[in-house]
PDB file of N, CA and C in Angstrom:
ATOM      1  N   MET A   1      -7.700  10.041   3.983  1.00 44.00           N
ATOM      2  CA  MET A   1      -6.506  11.114   3.951  1.00 44.00           C
ATOM      3  C   MET A   1      -7.252  12.141   3.284  1.00 44.00           C
ATOM      4  N   ALA A   2      -7.345  13.348   3.645  1.00 50.00           N
ATOM      5  CA  ALA A   2      -7.870  14.422   2.817  1.00 50.00           C
ATOM      6  C   ALA A   2      -7.235  14.791   1.533  1.00 50.00           C
ATOM      7  N   GLY A   3      -8.013  15.030   0.353  1.00 56.00           N
ATOM      8  CA  GLY A   3      -7.339  15.769  -0.831  1.00 56.00           C
ATOM      9  C   GLY A   3      -7.052  14.783  -1.872  1.00 56.00           C
ATOM     10  N   VAL A   4      -7.011  13.358  -1.282  1.00 79.00           N
ATOM     11  CA  VAL A   4      -6.942  12.016  -2.583  1.00 79.00           C
ATOM     12  C   VAL A   4      -8.122  11.280  -2.680  1.00 79.00           C
ATOM     13  N   ASN A   5      -8.253  11.811  -4.159  1.00 88.00           N
ATOM     14  CA  ASN A   5      -9.560  11.989  -4.963  1.00 88.00           C
ATOM     15  C   ASN A   5      -9.029  10.218  -5.639  1.00 88.00           C
ATOM     16  N   ILE A   6      -8.509   9.119  -5.175  1.00 91.00           N
ATOM     17  CA  ILE A   6      -8.053   8.067  -5.668  1.00 91.00           C
ATOM     18  C   ILE A   6      -9.057   7.192  -5.240  1.00 91.00           C
ATOM     19  N   LYS A   7     -10.017   6.158  -5.849  1.00 93.00           N
ATOM     20  CA  LYS A   7     -10.573   5.295  -5.675  1.00 93.00           C
ATOM     21  C   LYS A   7     -10.087   3.653  -6.117  1.00 93.00           C
ATOM     22  N   PRO A   8      -9.569   3.052  -5.236  1.00 94.00           N
ATOM     23  CA  PRO A   8      -8.954   1.693  -5.629  1.00 94.00           C
ATOM     24  C   PRO A   8     -10.406   0.770  -6.290  1.00 94.00           C
ATOM     25  N   LEU A   9     -10.117   0.065  -7.047  1.00 94.00           N
ATOM     26  CA  LEU A   9     -11.171  -0.737  -7.752  1.00 94.00           C
ATOM     27  C   LEU A   9     -10.711  -2.135  -7.124  1.00 94.00           C
ATOM     28  N   GLU A  10     -12.150  -3.074  -7.160  1.00 93.00           N
ATOM     29  CA  GLU A  10     -11.963  -4.358  -6.703  1.00 93.00           C
ATOM     30  C   GLU A  10     -11.293  -4.741  -5.612  1.00 93.00           C
ATOM     31  N   ASP A  11     -10.230  -5.637  -5.530  1.00 94.00           N
ATOM     32  CA  ASP A  11      -9.589  -6.061  -4.675  1.00 94.00           C
ATOM     33  C   ASP A  11      -7.958  -4.926  -4.494  1.00 94.00           C
ATOM     34  N   LYS A  12      -8.005  -3.721  -4.908  1.00 96.00           N
ATOM     35  CA  LYS A  12      -6.959  -2.916  -5.100  1.00 96.00           C
ATOM     36  C   LYS A  12      -6.679  -2.022  -3.814  1.00 96.00           C
ATOM     37  N   ILE A  13      -5.436  -1.474  -3.381  1.00 95.00           N
ATOM     38  CA  ILE A  13      -5.491  -0.837  -2.111  1.00 95.00           C
ATOM     39  C   ILE A  13      -4.340   0.157  -2.205  1.00 95.00           C
ATOM     40  N   LEU A  14      -4.703   1.665  -2.309  1.00 95.00           N
ATOM     41  CA  LEU A  14      -3.752   2.503  -2.299  1.00 95.00           C
ATOM     42  C   LEU A  14      -3.197   2.929  -1.177  1.00 95.00           C
ATOM     43  N   ILE A  15      -1.955   2.785  -0.996  1.00 95.00           N
ATOM     44  CA  ILE A  15      -0.683   3.083   0.084  1.00 95.00           C
ATOM     45  C   ILE A  15       0.041   4.031  -0.132  1.00 95.00           C
ATOM     46  N   GLN A  16       0.309   4.934   1.251  1.00 93.00           N
ATOM     47  CA  GLN A  16       1.332   5.798   1.024  1.00 93.00           C
ATOM     48  C   GLN A  16       2.729   5.052   1.595  1.00 93.00           C
ATOM     49  N   ALA A  17       3.625   5.068   0.907  1.00 88.00           N
ATOM     50  CA  ALA A  17       4.812   4.450   1.571  1.00 88.00           C
ATOM     51  C   ALA A  17       5.467   5.308   3.137  1.00 88.00           C
ATOM     52  N   ILE A  18       5.845   4.599   4.089  1.00 84.00           N
ATOM     53  CA  ILE A  18       6.567   5.117   5.248  1.00 84.00           C
ATOM     54  C   ILE A  18       8.015   5.107   4.835  1.00 84.00           C
ATOM     55  N   GLU A  19       8.599   5.996   4.738  1.00 73.00           N
ATOM     56  CA  GLU A  19      10.231   6.108   4.458  1.00 73.00           C
ATOM     57  C   GLU A  19      10.807   5.127   5.547  1.00 73.00           C
ATOM     58  N   ALA A  20      11.783   4.650   5.405  1.00 64.00           N
ATOM     59  CA  ALA A  20      12.781   3.769   6.121  1.00 64.00           C
ATOM     60  C   ALA A  20      13.689   5.104   6.872  1.00 64.00           C
ATOM     61  N   GLU A  21      14.016   4.822   8.278  1.00 61.00           N
ATOM     62  CA  GLU A  21      14.860   6.143   8.600  1.00 61.00           C
ATOM     63  C   GLU A  21      16.218   5.996   8.129  1.00 61.00           C
ATOM     64  N   THR A  22      16.767   7.356   8.088  1.00 63.00           N
ATOM     65  CA  THR A  22      17.929   7.684   7.088  1.00 63.00           C
ATOM     66  C   THR A  22      18.970   7.658   8.020  1.00 63.00           C
ATOM     67  N   THR A  23      19.164   7.117   9.265  1.00 65.00           N
ATOM     68  CA  THR A  23      20.181   7.308  10.259  1.00 65.00           C
ATOM     69  C   THR A  23      20.080   6.221  10.633  1.00 65.00           C
ATOM     70  N   THR A  24      21.044   5.226  11.220  1.00 65.00           N
ATOM     71  CA  THR A  24      21.272   4.244  11.619  1.00 65.00           C
ATOM     72  C   THR A  24      21.201   4.198  13.184  1.00 65.00           C
ATOM     73  N   PRO A  25      21.026   3.494  14.145  1.00 73.00           N
ATOM     74  CA  PRO A  25      21.025   3.711  15.335  1.00 73.00           C
ATOM     75  C   PRO A  25      21.916   4.058  16.145  1.00 73.00           C
ATOM     76  N   SER A  26      23.331   3.999  15.540  1.00 76.00           N
ATOM     77  CA  SER A  26      24.641   4.188  16.061  1.00 76.00           C
ATOM     78  C   SER A  26      24.855   5.991  15.478  1.00 76.00           C
ATOM     79  N   GLY A  27      24.303   6.195  14.524  1.00 70.00           N
ATOM     80  CA  GLY A  27      24.144   7.777  14.128  1.00 70.00           C
ATOM     81  C   GLY A  27      24.901   8.118  12.851  1.00 70.00           C
ATOM     82  N   LEU A  28      24.461   6.980  11.814  1.00 72.00           N
ATOM     83  CA  LEU A  28      25.382   6.991  10.715  1.00 72.00           C
ATOM     84  C   LEU A  28      24.210   7.628   9.521  1.00 72.00           C
ATOM     85  N   VAL A  29      24.406   8.271   8.722  1.00 68.00           N
ATOM     86  CA  VAL A  29      23.666   8.572   7.555  1.00 68.00           C
ATOM     87  C   VAL A  29      23.620   7.879   6.766  1.00 68.00           C
ATOM     88  N   ILE A  30      22.703   7.097   6.136  1.00 63.00           N
ATOM     89  CA  ILE A  30      22.259   6.403   4.997  1.00 63.00           C
ATOM     90  C   ILE A  30      21.948   7.125   3.827  1.00 63.00           C
ATOM     91  N   PRO A  31      22.867   6.978   3.092  1.00 62.00           N
ATOM     92  CA  PRO A  31      22.757   7.994   1.496  1.00 62.00           C
ATOM     93  C   PRO A  31      21.713   7.003   0.838  1.00 62.00           C
ATOM     94  N   ASP A  32      20.945   8.189  -0.020  1.00 58.00           N
ATOM     95  CA  ASP A  32      19.763   7.498  -0.844  1.00 58.00           C
ATOM     96  C   ASP A  32      20.269   6.381  -1.653  1.00 58.00           C
ATOM     97  N   SER A  33      21.301   6.092  -2.317  1.00 58.00           N
ATOM     98  CA  SER A  33      21.853   5.336  -3.119  1.00 58.00           C
ATOM     99  C   SER A  33      21.768   3.995  -2.249  1.00 58.00           C
ATOM    100  N   ALA A  34      21.952   3.976  -0.787  1.00 54.00           N
ATOM    101  CA  ALA A  34      22.145   2.801  -0.564  1.00 54.00           C
ATOM    102  C   ALA A  34      20.810   2.082   0.353  1.00 54.00           C
ATOM    103  N   LYS A  35      19.613   2.981   0.626  1.00 54.00           N
ATOM    104  CA  LYS A  35      18.591   2.571   1.010  1.00 54.00           C
ATOM    105  C   LYS A  35      17.559   1.813   0.340  1.00 54.00           C
ATOM    106  N   GLU A  36      16.843   1.198   1.196  1.00 59.00           N
ATOM    107  CA  GLU A  36      16.205  -0.203   0.501  1.00 59.00           C
ATOM    108  C   GLU A  36      14.599   0.260   0.325  1.00 59.00           C
ATOM    109  N   LYS A  37      14.172  -0.410  -0.961  1.00 62.00           N
ATOM    110  CA  LYS A  37      12.416   0.040  -0.773  1.00 62.00           C
ATOM    111  C   LYS A  37      11.491  -0.370   0.353  1.00 62.00           C
ATOM    112  N   PRO A  38      11.108   0.711   0.553  1.00 65.00           N
ATOM    113  CA  PRO A  38      10.248   0.536   1.859  1.00 65.00           C
ATOM    114  C   PRO A  38       9.203  -0.375   1.656  1.00 65.00           C
ATOM    115  N   GLN A  39       8.743  -0.965   2.786  1.00 88.00           N
ATOM    116  CA  GLN A  39       7.871  -2.171   2.690  1.00 88.00           C
ATOM    117  C   GLN A  39       6.770  -2.119   3.917  1.00 88.00           C
ATOM    118  N   GLU A  40       6.861  -0.675   4.339  1.00 91.00           N
ATOM    119  CA  GLU A  40       5.709  -0.530   5.032  1.00 91.00           C
ATOM    120  C   GLU A  40       5.048   0.623   4.781  1.00 91.00           C
ATOM    121  N   GLY A  41       3.438   0.736   4.852  1.00 93.00           N
ATOM    122  CA  GLY A  41       2.716   2.026   4.323  1.00 93.00           C
ATOM    123  C   GLY A  41       1.779   2.076   5.305  1.00 93.00           C
ATOM    124  N   LYS A  42       0.812   3.171   5.120  1.00 95.00           N
ATOM    125  CA  LYS A  42      -0.294   3.499   5.507  1.00 95.00           C
ATOM    126  C   LYS A  42      -1.157   3.153   4.432  1.00 95.00           C
ATOM    127  N   VAL A  43      -2.562   2.621   4.752  1.00 96.00           N
ATOM    128  CA  VAL A  43      -3.251   2.574   3.957  1.00 96.00           C
ATOM    129  C   VAL A  43      -4.294   3.805   3.854  1.00 96.00           C
ATOM    130  N   ILE A  44      -4.280   4.312   2.634  1.00 95.00           N
ATOM    131  CA  ILE A  44      -4.983   5.959   2.211  1.00 95.00           C
ATOM    132  C   ILE A  44      -6.441   5.423   1.927  1.00 95.00           C
ATOM    133  N   ALA A  45      -6.474   3.770   0.783  1.00 95.00           N
ATOM    134  CA  ALA A  45      -7.964   3.771   0.552  1.00 95.00           C
ATOM    135  C   ALA A  45      -8.023   2.551   0.175  1.00 95.00           C
ATOM    136  N   VAL A  46      -9.041   1.829   0.206  1.00 95.00           N
ATOM    137  CA  VAL A  46      -9.512   0.468  -0.292  1.00 95.00           C
ATOM    138  C   VAL A  46     -10.381   0.286  -1.205  1.00 95.00           C
ATOM    139  N   GLY A  47     -10.563  -0.847  -2.495  1.00 94.00           N
ATOM    140  CA  GLY A  47     -11.436  -0.940  -3.354  1.00 94.00           C
ATOM    141  C   GLY A  47     -12.552  -1.920  -2.216  1.00 94.00           C
ATOM    142  N   PRO A  48     -13.509  -2.095  -3.000  1.00 94.00           N
ATOM    143  CA  PRO A  48     -14.928  -2.414  -2.485  1.00 94.00           C
ATOM    144  C   PRO A  48     -14.672  -4.577  -2.298  1.00 94.00           C
ATOM    145  N   GLY A  49     -13.516  -4.873  -2.810  1.00 93.00           N
ATOM    146  CA  GLY A  49     -13.056  -6.122  -2.915  1.00 93.00           C
ATOM    147  C   GLY A  49     -13.577  -7.055  -4.127  1.00 93.00           C
ATOM    148  N   ARG A  50     -13.100  -8.011  -4.491  1.00 92.00           N
ATOM    149  CA  ARG A  50     -13.366  -8.845  -5.855  1.00 92.00           C
ATOM    150  C   ARG A  50     -14.684  -9.492  -5.953  1.00 92.00           C
ATOM    151  N   TRP A  51     -15.143  -9.870  -6.862  1.00 91.00           N
ATOM    152  CA  TRP A  51     -16.370 -10.701  -6.558  1.00 91.00           C
ATOM    153  C   TRP A  51     -16.043 -12.496  -6.370  1.00 91.00           C
ATOM    154  N   ASP A  52     -16.836 -12.835  -5.767  1.00 90.00           N
ATOM    155  CA  ASP A  52     -16.284 -14.422  -5.677  1.00 90.00           C
ATOM    156  C   ASP A  52     -16.785 -15.170  -7.077  1.00 90.00           C
ATOM    157  N   GLU A  53     -16.643 -16.485  -7.294  1.00 90.00           N
ATOM    158  CA  GLU A  53     -16.779 -17.255  -8.358  1.00 90.00           C
ATOM    159  C   GLU A  53     -18.034 -17.111  -8.925  1.00 90.00           C
ATOM    160  N   ASP A  54     -18.971 -16.982  -8.423  1.00 89.00           N
ATOM    161  CA  ASP A  54     -20.346 -16.924  -8.904  1.00 89.00           C
ATOM    162  C   ASP A  54     -20.870 -15.528  -9.184  1.00 89.00           C
ATOM    163  N   GLY A  55     -20.401 -14.824  -8.771  1.00 84.00           N
ATOM    164  CA  GLY A  55     -20.210 -13.486  -9.030  1.00 84.00           C
ATOM    165  C   GLY A  55     -21.470 -12.740  -8.539  1.00 84.00           C
ATOM    166  N   ASP A  56     -21.722 -13.186  -7.451  1.00 90.00           N
ATOM    167  CA  ASP A  56     -22.858 -12.931  -6.754  1.00 90.00           C
ATOM    168  C   ASP A  56     -22.647 -11.835  -5.690  1.00 90.00           C
ATOM    169  N   LYS A  57     -21.441 -11.978  -4.665  1.00 92.00           N
ATOM    170  CA  LYS A  57     -21.089 -10.978  -3.737  1.00 92.00           C
ATOM    171  C   LYS A  57     -19.384 -10.886  -3.758  1.00 92.00           C
ATOM    172  N   ARG A  58     -19.418  -9.598  -3.117  1.00 92.00           N
ATOM    173  CA  ARG A  58     -18.122  -9.301  -2.985  1.00 92.00           C
ATOM    174  C   ARG A  58     -17.307  -9.859  -1.854  1.00 92.00           C
ATOM    175  N   ILE A  59     -16.109 -10.182  -2.188  1.00 91.00           N
ATOM    176  CA  ILE A  59     -14.742 -10.707  -0.885  1.00 91.00           C
ATOM    177  C   ILE A  59     -14.729  -9.453  -0.244  1.00 91.00           C
ATOM    178  N   PRO A  60     -14.728  -9.216   0.803  1.00 90.00           N
ATOM    179  CA  PRO A  60     -13.987  -8.042   1.589  1.00 90.00           C
ATOM    180  C   PRO A  60     -12.861  -8.280   1.781  1.00 90.00           C
ATOM    181  N   LEU A  61     -12.139  -7.099   1.923  1.00 92.00           N
ATOM    182  CA  LEU A  61     -10.608  -7.055   2.271  1.00 92.00           C
ATOM    183  C   LEU A  61     -10.465  -7.413   3.510  1.00 92.00           C
ATOM    184  N   ASP A  62      -8.961  -7.758   3.615  1.00 92.00           N
ATOM    185  CA  ASP A  62      -8.302  -7.968   5.200  1.00 92.00           C
ATOM    186  C   ASP A  62      -8.018  -6.454   5.779  1.00 92.00           C
ATOM    187  N   VAL A  63      -8.052  -5.396   5.026  1.00 95.00           N
ATOM    188  CA  VAL A  63      -7.101  -4.072   5.836  1.00 95.00           C
ATOM    189  C   VAL A  63      -8.308  -2.944   5.438  1.00 95.00           C
ATOM    190  N   ALA A  64      -8.263  -1.913   6.493  1.00 95.00           N
ATOM    191  CA  ALA A  64      -9.451  -0.591   6.138  1.00 95.00           C
ATOM    192  C   ALA A  64      -8.200   0.217   6.159  1.00 95.00           C
ATOM    193  N   GLU A  65      -8.833   1.571   5.910  1.00 95.00           N
ATOM    194  CA  GLU A  65      -7.984   2.946   5.791  1.00 95.00           C
ATOM    195  C   GLU A  65      -7.635   3.322   7.046  1.00 95.00           C
ATOM    196  N   GLY A  66      -6.622   3.864   7.209  1.00 95.00           N
ATOM    197  CA  GLY A  66      -5.893   4.333   8.330  1.00 95.00           C
ATOM    198  C   GLY A  66      -4.922   2.774   8.852  1.00 95.00           C
ATOM    199  N   ASP A  67      -4.898   1.547   8.274  1.00 96.00           N
ATOM    200  CA  ASP A  67      -4.123   0.474   8.651  1.00 96.00           C
ATOM    201  C   ASP A  67      -2.718   0.876   8.175  1.00 96.00           C
ATOM    202  N   THR A  68      -1.787  -0.075   9.047  1.00 95.00           N
ATOM    203  CA  THR A  68      -0.094   0.276   8.325  1.00 95.00           C
ATOM    204  C   THR A  68      -0.203  -1.038   8.144  1.00 95.00           C
ATOM    205  N   VAL A  69       0.600  -1.438   7.179  1.00 95.00           N
ATOM    206  CA  VAL A  69       0.764  -2.436   6.368  1.00 95.00           C
ATOM    207  C   VAL A  69       2.212  -3.020   6.229  1.00 95.00           C
ATOM    208  N   ILE A  70       2.709  -4.241   5.778  1.00 93.00           N
ATOM    209  CA  ILE A  70       3.817  -4.495   5.503  1.00 93.00           C
ATOM    210  C   ILE A  70       3.468  -5.117   3.749  1.00 93.00           C
ATOM    211  N   TYR A  71       3.948  -4.845   3.075  1.00 93.00           N
ATOM    212  CA  TYR A  71       3.814  -5.385   1.658  1.00 93.00           C
ATOM    213  C   TYR A  71       5.022  -5.750   0.827  1.00 93.00           C
ATOM    214  N   SER A  72       4.633  -6.699  -0.172  1.00 90.00           N
ATOM    215  CA  SER A  72       5.681  -7.373  -0.780  1.00 90.00           C
ATOM    216  C   SER A  72       6.740  -6.227  -1.339  1.00 90.00           C
ATOM    217  N   LYS A  73       8.008  -6.510  -1.356  1.00 85.00           N
ATOM    218  CA  LYS A  73       8.894  -5.398  -1.772  1.00 85.00           C
ATOM    219  C   LYS A  73       8.757  -5.023  -2.964  1.00 85.00           C
ATOM    220  N   TYR A  74       8.417  -5.928  -4.052  1.00 83.00           N
ATOM    221  CA  TYR A  74       8.296  -5.332  -5.426  1.00 83.00           C
ATOM    222  C   TYR A  74       7.086  -5.245  -5.996  1.00 83.00           C
ATOM    223  N   GLY A  75       6.056  -5.256  -5.107  1.00 83.00           N
ATOM    224  CA  GLY A  75       4.918  -5.581  -5.601  1.00 83.00           C
ATOM    225  C   GLY A  75       4.056  -4.079  -5.942  1.00 83.00           C
ATOM    226  N   GLY A  76       3.010  -3.871  -6.617  1.00 89.00           N
ATOM    227  CA  GLY A  76       2.037  -2.781  -6.809  1.00 89.00           C
ATOM    228  C   GLY A  76       2.945  -2.043  -7.961  1.00 89.00           C
ATOM    229  N   THR A  77       1.792  -0.893  -8.421  1.00 93.00           N
ATOM    230  CA  THR A  77       2.045   0.242  -9.422  1.00 93.00           C
ATOM    231  C   THR A  77       2.638   1.346  -8.406  1.00 93.00           C
ATOM    232  N   GLU A  78       3.348   2.198  -8.832  1.00 92.00           N
ATOM    233  CA  GLU A  78       3.952   3.625  -8.356  1.00 92.00           C
ATOM    234  C   GLU A  78       3.378   4.309  -8.798  1.00 92.00           C
ATOM    235  N   ILE A  79       2.631   5.222  -8.214  1.00 93.00           N
ATOM    236  CA  ILE A  79       1.905   6.610  -8.684  1.00 93.00           C
ATOM    237  C   ILE A  79       2.486   7.767  -8.104  1.00 93.00           C
ATOM    238  N   ASN A  80       2.485   9.107  -8.814  1.00 92.00           N
ATOM    239  CA  ASN A  80       2.314  10.042  -8.048  1.00 92.00           C
ATOM    240  C   ASN A  80       0.991  11.183  -8.725  1.00 92.00           C
ATOM    241  N   TYR A  81       0.417  11.677  -7.379  1.00 90.00           N
ATOM    242  CA  TYR A  81      -0.547  12.358  -7.611  1.00 90.00           C
ATOM    243  C   TYR A  81      -0.761  13.772  -6.565  1.00 90.00           C
ATOM    244  N   ASN A  82      -0.851  14.854  -7.208  1.00 89.00           N
ATOM    245  CA  ASN A  82      -0.801  16.111  -6.255  1.00 89.00           C
ATOM    246  C   ASN A  82       0.387  16.349  -5.663  1.00 89.00           C
ATOM    247  N   GLY A  83       1.794  15.827  -6.112  1.00 89.00           N
ATOM    248  CA  GLY A  83       2.923  15.893  -5.725  1.00 89.00           C
ATOM    249  C   GLY A  83       3.299  14.932  -4.466  1.00 89.00           C
ATOM    250  N   GLN A  84       2.318  13.827  -4.092  1.00 89.00           N
ATOM    251  CA  GLN A  84       2.666  12.804  -2.922  1.00 89.00           C
ATOM    252  C   GLN A  84       2.963  11.523  -3.963  1.00 89.00           C
ATOM    253  N   ALA A  85       3.715  10.625  -3.531  1.00 90.00           N
ATOM    254  CA  ALA A  85       3.846   9.372  -4.252  1.00 90.00           C
ATOM    255  C   ALA A  85       3.188   8.283  -3.359  1.00 90.00           C
ATOM    256  N   TYR A  86       2.372   7.524  -4.107  1.00 94.00           N
ATOM    257  CA  TYR A  86       1.632   6.239  -3.504  1.00 94.00           C
ATOM    258  C   TYR A  86       2.082   5.058  -4.342  1.00 94.00           C
ATOM    259  N   LEU A  87       1.291   3.862  -3.650  1.00 94.00           N
ATOM    260  CA  LEU A  87       1.259   2.878  -4.278  1.00 94.00           C
ATOM    261  C   LEU A  87       0.091   1.813  -4.508  1.00 94.00           C
ATOM    262  N   ILE A  88      -0.266   1.585  -5.467  1.00 96.00           N
ATOM    263  CA  ILE A  88      -1.337   0.660  -5.992  1.00 96.00           C
ATOM    264  C   ILE A  88      -1.383  -0.719  -5.815  1.00 96.00           C
ATOM    265  N   LEU A  89      -1.277  -1.602  -4.628  1.00 95.00           N
ATOM    266  CA  LEU A  89      -1.202  -2.797  -4.480  1.00 95.00           C
ATOM    267  C   LEU A  89      -2.476  -3.735  -4.927  1.00 95.00           C
ATOM    268  N   SER A  90      -2.441  -4.824  -5.362  1.00 95.00           N
ATOM    269  CA  SER A  90      -3.610  -5.800  -5.063  1.00 95.00           C
ATOM    270  C   SER A  90      -3.423  -6.655  -3.390  1.00 95.00           C
ATOM    271  N   ALA A  91      -4.366  -6.955  -2.972  1.00 93.00           N
ATOM    272  CA  ALA A  91      -4.722  -7.384  -1.942  1.00 93.00           C
ATOM    273  C   ALA A  91      -3.596  -8.550  -1.723  1.00 93.00           C
ATOM    274  N   ARG A  92      -3.516  -9.574  -2.325  1.00 92.00           N
ATOM    275  CA  ARG A  92      -2.506 -10.486  -1.859  1.00 92.00           C
ATOM    276  C   ARG A  92      -1.246  -9.948  -1.977  1.00 92.00           C
ATOM    277  N   ASP A  93      -0.807  -9.055  -2.096  1.00 94.00           N
ATOM    278  CA  ASP A  93       0.724  -8.279  -2.083  1.00 94.00           C
ATOM    279  C   ASP A  93       0.503  -7.716  -0.405  1.00 94.00           C
ATOM    280  N   ILE A  94      -0.065  -7.625   0.149  1.00 94.00           N
ATOM    281  CA  ILE A  94      -0.067  -7.061   1.425  1.00 94.00           C
ATOM    282  C   ILE A  94       0.397  -8.423   2.568  1.00 94.00           C
ATOM    283  N   LEU A  95       1.264  -8.278   3.152  1.00 94.00           N
ATOM    284  CA  LEU A  95       1.713  -9.388   3.706  1.00 94.00           C
ATOM    285  C   LEU A  95       1.249  -9.334   5.359  1.00 94.00           C
ATOM    286  N   ALA A  96       1.275  -8.623   5.822  1.00 94.00           N
ATOM    287  CA  ALA A  96       0.774  -7.994   7.400  1.00 94.00           C
ATOM    288  C   ALA A  96      -0.024  -7.112   7.644  1.00 94.00           C
ATOM    289  N   VAL A  97      -0.515  -6.711   8.825  1.00 95.00           N
ATOM    290  CA  VAL A  97      -1.427  -5.780   9.252  1.00 95.00           C
ATOM    291  C   VAL A  97      -0.357  -5.184  10.970  1.00 95.00           C
ATOM    292  N   VAL A  98       0.484  -4.274  10.782  1.00 93.00           N
ATOM    293  CA  VAL A  98       1.026  -4.005  11.857  1.00 93.00           C
ATOM    294  C   VAL A  98       0.139  -3.261  13.093  1.00 93.00           C
ATOM    295  N   SER A  99      -0.013  -3.777  14.308  1.00 87.00           N
ATOM    296  CA  SER A  99      -0.879  -3.220  15.243  1.00 87.00           C
ATOM    297  C   SER A  99      -0.261  -2.509  16.468  1.00 87.00           C
TER     298      SER A  99
END
């Protein structure tokens, strides 16, 4: 994504959350106070991976930039950068890749 100068370290992943729908299928509007935290997001940047036990090589991550992922509900650190909200997660907080 252009304009994001954040490079995650080791096995960290930068995510931009995909907001949940604000209207139910029947047309009811969900107020902000009742919305659940999003658990789905787009991978913006990934770190190079953590080092193996011997410190000889990096262990690659299972996700890549552009992937849509489902992540742990309360994992990660929320940050704001240039007016955009992002989440930095550890690779272990990623639960699945949506294909």
